[in-house]
Tab-separated table of C-alpha atoms in Angstrom:
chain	number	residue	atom	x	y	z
A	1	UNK	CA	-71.266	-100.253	-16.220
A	2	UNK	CA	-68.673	-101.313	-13.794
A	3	UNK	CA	-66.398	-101.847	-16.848
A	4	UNK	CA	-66.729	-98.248	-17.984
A	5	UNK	CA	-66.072	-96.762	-14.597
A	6	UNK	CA	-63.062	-99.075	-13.802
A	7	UNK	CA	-61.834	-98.100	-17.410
A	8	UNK	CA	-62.009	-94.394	-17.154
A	9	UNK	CA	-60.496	-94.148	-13.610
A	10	UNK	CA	-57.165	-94.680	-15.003
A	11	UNK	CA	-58.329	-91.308	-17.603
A	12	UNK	CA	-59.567	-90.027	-14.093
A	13	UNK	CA	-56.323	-90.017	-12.201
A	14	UNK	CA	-53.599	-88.497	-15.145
A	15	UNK	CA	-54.542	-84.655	-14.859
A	16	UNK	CA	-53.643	-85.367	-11.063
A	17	UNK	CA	-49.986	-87.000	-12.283
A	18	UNK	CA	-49.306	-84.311	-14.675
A	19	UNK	CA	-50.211	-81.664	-11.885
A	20	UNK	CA	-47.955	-82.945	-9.600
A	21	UNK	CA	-44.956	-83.157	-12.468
A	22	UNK	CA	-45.369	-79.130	-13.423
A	23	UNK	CA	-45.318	-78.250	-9.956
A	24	UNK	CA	-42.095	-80.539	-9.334
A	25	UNK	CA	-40.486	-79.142	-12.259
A	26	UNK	CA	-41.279	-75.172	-10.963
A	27	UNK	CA	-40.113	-76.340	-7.897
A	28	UNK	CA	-36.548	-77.705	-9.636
A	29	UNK	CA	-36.717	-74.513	-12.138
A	30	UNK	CA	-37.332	-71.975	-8.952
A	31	UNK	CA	-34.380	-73.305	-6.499
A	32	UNK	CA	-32.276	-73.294	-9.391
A	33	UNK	CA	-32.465	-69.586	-9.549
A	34	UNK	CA	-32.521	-68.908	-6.178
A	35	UNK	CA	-29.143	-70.919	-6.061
A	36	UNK	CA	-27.801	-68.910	-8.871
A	37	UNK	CA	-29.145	-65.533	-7.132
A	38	UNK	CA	-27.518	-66.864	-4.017
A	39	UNK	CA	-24.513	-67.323	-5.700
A	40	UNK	CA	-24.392	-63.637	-7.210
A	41	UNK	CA	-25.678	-61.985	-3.996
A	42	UNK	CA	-22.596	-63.685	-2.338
A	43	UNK	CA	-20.032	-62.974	-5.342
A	44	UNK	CA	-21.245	-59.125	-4.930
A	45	UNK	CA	-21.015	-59.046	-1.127
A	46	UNK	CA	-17.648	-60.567	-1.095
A	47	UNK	CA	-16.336	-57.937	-4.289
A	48	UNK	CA	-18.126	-55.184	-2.237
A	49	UNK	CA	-15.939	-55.934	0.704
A	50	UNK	CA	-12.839	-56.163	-1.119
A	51	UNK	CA	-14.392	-52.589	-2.364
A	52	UNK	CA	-14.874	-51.041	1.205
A	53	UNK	CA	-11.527	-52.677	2.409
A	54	UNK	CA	-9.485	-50.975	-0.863
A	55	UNK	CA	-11.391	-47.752	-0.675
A	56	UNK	CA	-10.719	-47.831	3.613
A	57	UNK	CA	-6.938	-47.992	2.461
A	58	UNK	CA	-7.174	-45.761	0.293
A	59	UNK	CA	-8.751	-43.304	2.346
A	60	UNK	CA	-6.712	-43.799	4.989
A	61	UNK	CA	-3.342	-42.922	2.844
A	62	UNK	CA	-4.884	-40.202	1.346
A	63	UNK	CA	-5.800	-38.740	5.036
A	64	UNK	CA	-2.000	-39.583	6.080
A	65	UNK	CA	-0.238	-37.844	3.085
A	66	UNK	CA	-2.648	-34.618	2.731
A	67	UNK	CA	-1.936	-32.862	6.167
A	68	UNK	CA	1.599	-33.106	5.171
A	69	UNK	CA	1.346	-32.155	1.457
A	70	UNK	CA	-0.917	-29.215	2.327
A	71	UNK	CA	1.579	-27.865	4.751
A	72	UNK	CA	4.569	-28.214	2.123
A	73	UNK	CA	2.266	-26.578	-0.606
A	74	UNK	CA	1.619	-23.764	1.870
A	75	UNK	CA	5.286	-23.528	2.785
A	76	UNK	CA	5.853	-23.091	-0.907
A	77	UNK	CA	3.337	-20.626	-1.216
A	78	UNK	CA	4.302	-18.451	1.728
A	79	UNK	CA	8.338	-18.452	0.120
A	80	UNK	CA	6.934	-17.393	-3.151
A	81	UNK	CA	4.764	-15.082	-1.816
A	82	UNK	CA	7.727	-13.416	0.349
A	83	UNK	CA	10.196	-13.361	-2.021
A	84	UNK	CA	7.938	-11.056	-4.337
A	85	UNK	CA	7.341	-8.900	-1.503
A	86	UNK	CA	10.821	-8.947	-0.896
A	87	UNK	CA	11.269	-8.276	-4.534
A	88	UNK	CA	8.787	-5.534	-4.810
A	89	UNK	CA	10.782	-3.668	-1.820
A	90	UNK	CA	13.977	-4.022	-2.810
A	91	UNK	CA	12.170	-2.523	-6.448
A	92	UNK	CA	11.500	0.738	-4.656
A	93	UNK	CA	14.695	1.272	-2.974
A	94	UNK	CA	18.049	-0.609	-4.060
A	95	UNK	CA	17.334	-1.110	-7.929
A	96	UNK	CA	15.268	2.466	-7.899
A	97	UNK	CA	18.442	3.624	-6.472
A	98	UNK	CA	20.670	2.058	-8.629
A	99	UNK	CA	19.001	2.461	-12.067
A	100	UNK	CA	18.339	6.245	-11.296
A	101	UNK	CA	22.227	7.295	-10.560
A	102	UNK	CA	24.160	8.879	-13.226
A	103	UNK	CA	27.314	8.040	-12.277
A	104	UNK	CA	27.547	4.500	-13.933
A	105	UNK	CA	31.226	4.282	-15.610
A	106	UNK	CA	34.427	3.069	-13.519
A	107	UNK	CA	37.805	4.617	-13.724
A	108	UNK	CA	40.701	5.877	-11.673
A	109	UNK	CA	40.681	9.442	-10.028
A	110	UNK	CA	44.136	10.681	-9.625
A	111	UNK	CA	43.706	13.478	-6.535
A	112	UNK	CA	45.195	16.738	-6.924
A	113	UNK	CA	44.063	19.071	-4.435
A	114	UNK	CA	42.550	17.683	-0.276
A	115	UNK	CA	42.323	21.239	1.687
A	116	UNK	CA	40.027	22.290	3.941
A	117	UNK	CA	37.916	25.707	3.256
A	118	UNK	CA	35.625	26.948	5.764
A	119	UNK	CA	33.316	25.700	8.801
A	120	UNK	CA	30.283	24.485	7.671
A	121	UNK	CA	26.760	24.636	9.900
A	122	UNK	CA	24.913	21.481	10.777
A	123	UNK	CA	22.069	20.818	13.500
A	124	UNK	CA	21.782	17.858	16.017
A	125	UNK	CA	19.024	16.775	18.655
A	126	UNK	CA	19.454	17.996	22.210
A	127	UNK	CA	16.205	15.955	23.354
A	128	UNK	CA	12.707	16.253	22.026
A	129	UNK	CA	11.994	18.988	19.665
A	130	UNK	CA	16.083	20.364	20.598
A	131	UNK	CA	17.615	20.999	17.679
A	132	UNK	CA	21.297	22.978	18.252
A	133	UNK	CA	23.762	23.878	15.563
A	134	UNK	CA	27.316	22.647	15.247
A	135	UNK	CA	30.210	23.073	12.548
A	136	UNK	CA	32.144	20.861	11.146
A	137	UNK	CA	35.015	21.688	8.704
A	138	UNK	CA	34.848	21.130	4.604
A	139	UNK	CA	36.685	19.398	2.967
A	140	UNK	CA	37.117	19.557	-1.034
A	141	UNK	CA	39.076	17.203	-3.369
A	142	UNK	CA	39.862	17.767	-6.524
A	143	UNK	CA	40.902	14.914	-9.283
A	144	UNK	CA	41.811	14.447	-12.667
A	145	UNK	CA	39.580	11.671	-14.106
A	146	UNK	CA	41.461	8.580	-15.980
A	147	UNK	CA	44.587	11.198	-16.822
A	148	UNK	CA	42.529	12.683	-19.186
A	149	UNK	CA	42.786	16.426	-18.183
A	150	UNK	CA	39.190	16.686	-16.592
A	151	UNK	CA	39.679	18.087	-13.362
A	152	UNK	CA	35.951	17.453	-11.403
A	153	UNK	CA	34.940	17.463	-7.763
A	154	UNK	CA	35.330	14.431	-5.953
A	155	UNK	CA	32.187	13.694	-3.594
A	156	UNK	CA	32.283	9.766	-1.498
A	157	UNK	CA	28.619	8.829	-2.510
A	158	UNK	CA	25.284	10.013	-3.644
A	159	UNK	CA	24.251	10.841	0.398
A	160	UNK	CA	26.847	13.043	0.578
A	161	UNK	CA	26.441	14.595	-2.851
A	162	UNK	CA	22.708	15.312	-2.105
A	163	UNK	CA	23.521	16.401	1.515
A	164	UNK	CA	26.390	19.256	0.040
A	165	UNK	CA	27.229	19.658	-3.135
A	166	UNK	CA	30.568	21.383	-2.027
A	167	UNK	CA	32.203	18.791	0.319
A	168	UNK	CA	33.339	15.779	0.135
A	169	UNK	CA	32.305	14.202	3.388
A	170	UNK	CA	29.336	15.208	5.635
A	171	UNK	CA	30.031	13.468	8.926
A	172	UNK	CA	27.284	12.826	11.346
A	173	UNK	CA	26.753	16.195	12.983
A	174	UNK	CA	27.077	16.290	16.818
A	175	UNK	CA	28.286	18.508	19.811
A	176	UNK	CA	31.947	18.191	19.588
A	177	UNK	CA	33.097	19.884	16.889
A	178	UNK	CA	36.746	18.594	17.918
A	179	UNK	CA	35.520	15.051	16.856
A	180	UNK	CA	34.393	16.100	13.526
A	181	UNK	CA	37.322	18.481	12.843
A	182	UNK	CA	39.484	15.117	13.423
A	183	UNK	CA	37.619	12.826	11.160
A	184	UNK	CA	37.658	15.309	8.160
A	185	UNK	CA	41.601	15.884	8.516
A	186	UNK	CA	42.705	11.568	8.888
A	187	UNK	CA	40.400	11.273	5.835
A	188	UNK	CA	42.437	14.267	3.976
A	189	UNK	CA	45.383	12.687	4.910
A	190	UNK	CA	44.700	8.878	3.644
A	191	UNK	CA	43.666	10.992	0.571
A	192	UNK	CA	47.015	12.556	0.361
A	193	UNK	CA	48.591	9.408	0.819
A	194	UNK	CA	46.747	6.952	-1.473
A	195	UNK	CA	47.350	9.536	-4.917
A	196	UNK	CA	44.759	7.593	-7.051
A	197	UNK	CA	41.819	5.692	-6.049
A	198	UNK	CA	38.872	4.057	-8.133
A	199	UNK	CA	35.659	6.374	-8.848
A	200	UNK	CA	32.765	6.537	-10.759
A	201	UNK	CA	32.062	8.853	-12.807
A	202	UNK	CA	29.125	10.398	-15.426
A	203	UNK	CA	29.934	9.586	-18.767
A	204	UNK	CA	27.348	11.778	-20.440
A	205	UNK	CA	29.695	14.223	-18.287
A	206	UNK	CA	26.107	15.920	-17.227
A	207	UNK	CA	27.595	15.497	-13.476
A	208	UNK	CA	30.302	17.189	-12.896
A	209	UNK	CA	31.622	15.826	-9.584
A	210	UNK	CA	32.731	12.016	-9.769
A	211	UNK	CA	31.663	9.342	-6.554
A	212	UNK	CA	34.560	7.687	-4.680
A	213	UNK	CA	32.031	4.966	-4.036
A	214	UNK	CA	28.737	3.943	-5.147
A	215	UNK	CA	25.641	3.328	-2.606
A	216	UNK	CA	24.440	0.142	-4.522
A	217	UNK	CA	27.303	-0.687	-6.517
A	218	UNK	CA	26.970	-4.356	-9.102
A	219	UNK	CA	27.728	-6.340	-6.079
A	220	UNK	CA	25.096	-4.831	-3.343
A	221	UNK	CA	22.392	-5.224	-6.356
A	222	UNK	CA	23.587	-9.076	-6.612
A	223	UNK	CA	23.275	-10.086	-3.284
A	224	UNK	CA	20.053	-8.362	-2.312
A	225	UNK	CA	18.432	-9.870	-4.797
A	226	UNK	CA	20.320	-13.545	-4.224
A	227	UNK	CA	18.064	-14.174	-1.264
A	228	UNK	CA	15.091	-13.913	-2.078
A	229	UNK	CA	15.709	-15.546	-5.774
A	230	UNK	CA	16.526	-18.377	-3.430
A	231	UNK	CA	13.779	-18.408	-1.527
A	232	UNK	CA	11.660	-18.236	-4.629
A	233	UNK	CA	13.150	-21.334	-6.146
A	234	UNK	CA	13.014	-23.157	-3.352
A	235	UNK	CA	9.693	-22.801	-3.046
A	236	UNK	CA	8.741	-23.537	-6.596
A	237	UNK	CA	10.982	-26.684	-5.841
A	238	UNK	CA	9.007	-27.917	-2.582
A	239	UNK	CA	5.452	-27.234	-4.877
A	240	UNK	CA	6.977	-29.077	-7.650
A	241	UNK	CA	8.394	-31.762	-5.183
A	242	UNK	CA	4.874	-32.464	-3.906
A	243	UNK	CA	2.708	-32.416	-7.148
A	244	UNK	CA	5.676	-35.205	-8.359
A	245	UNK	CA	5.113	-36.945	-5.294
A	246	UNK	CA	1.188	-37.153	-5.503
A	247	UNK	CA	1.546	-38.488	-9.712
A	248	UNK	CA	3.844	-41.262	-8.595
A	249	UNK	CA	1.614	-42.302	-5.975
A	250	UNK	CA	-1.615	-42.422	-8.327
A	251	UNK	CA	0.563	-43.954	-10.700
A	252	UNK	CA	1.778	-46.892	-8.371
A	253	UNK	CA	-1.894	-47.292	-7.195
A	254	UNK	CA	-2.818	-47.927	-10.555
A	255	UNK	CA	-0.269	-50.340	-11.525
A	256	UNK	CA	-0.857	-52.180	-8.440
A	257	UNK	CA	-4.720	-52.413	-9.790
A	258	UNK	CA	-3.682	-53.445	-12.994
A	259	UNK	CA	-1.647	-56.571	-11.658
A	260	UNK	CA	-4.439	-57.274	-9.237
């Protein structure tokens, strides 16, 4: 009996040995992963700072550049937007103007007749609601258009031609009719003296008087609407300027990833 029991306590004591050999080897299997979670937790924290720290910098340029590209953007935007309402004005008055008058072909007036006829009437303010009446003397000019035998009326613009159809210069009416009667007679005489001058005349020939100038002649048209082509360009530029600006700096940002 004592044999039996001395032989089965080594069979007794195994299961205890192989117990303590599976829980060694969980323990072994168990930091091993903890190390390796370890490991990740701290690869992620450290990539997640880099993150924060690029993103930060990234931020931070982004909030330094926009004030200043927003205000240039606007700036563009207001010179666009005020050289079409500059366009749309000068629409309705200069180019109306000028696309409206008949009197579109250039030549040379040779004068023929500067006289004065009659005294004619004209008001001007004495104060508020004071209107008194003047005269002022008429002058007509006749001319011979490009020596072709058409004698017509000469007139100095389309003001004067819609003011009086019958003189050639209405000048501004006031008190002193001595004034006026002065400035009619040293334009007769300059008239007298000069023999031709350039006009314009109508060369359907529906008009029958001829312009010694033109209200919005080729060169008026040109530099009224100079400006504010300008102003339009240069704000496309400063719009275009900025949007170049912003690619290049994505573009740089990315290459600077790439080599990273």
């Amino acid at each position: 009996m004592h044999q039996r029991s001395f032989q089965q306590s080594p069979c007794s004591t195994s299961p205890s040995k192989g117990g303590r050999g599976s829980s060694r080897k969980m323990f072994f299997v168990a930091g091993a992963k903890n190390t390796a979670l370890g490991v990740g937790n701290e690869r992620r924290s450290i990539y997640q700072k880099f993150r924060e720290v690029d993103l930060l910098d990234k931020k931070n340029t982004v909030t330094a550049l926009k004030p200043g590209e927003d205000r240039a953007i606007l700036l563009g935007l207001g010179m666009i937007i005020s050289s079409v309402m500059m366009y749309f004005v000068l629409g309705i008055t200069i180019l109306r103007s000028y696309a409206e008058s008949a009197w579109t072909e250039e030549g040379v007036c040779v004068i023929l007749n500067s006289t004065v006829t009659a005294d004619m009437n004209c008001s001007y303010s004495c104060g508020s609601d004071c209107w008194r009446v003047s005269k002022y003397p008429c002058l007509q000019v006749y001319v011979s258009v490009n020596n072709t035998g058409r004698i017509s009326r000469l007139s100095h613009n389309e003001e004067t031609q819609d003011a009086s159809s019958e003189c050639f210069y209405v000048p501004r009416c006031q008190k002193d009719r001595a004034q006026m009667h002065t400035i009619i007679m040293n334009i007769s005489e300059r008239l007298k003296a000069k023999q031709q001058v350039p006009c314009y005349f109508d060369p359907s020939e529906q008009q029958e008087t001829v312009l010694l100038t033109r209200l919005y002649d080729h060169s008026v048209v040109f530099h009224s609407l100079m400006w504010p082509s300008c102003m339009f360009v240069g704000g496309a530029l400063i719009i275009v300027m900025v949007k170049l600006t912003q690619y290049l700096s994505r573009l740089c940002e990315e290459i600077r990833k790439i080599k990273m």
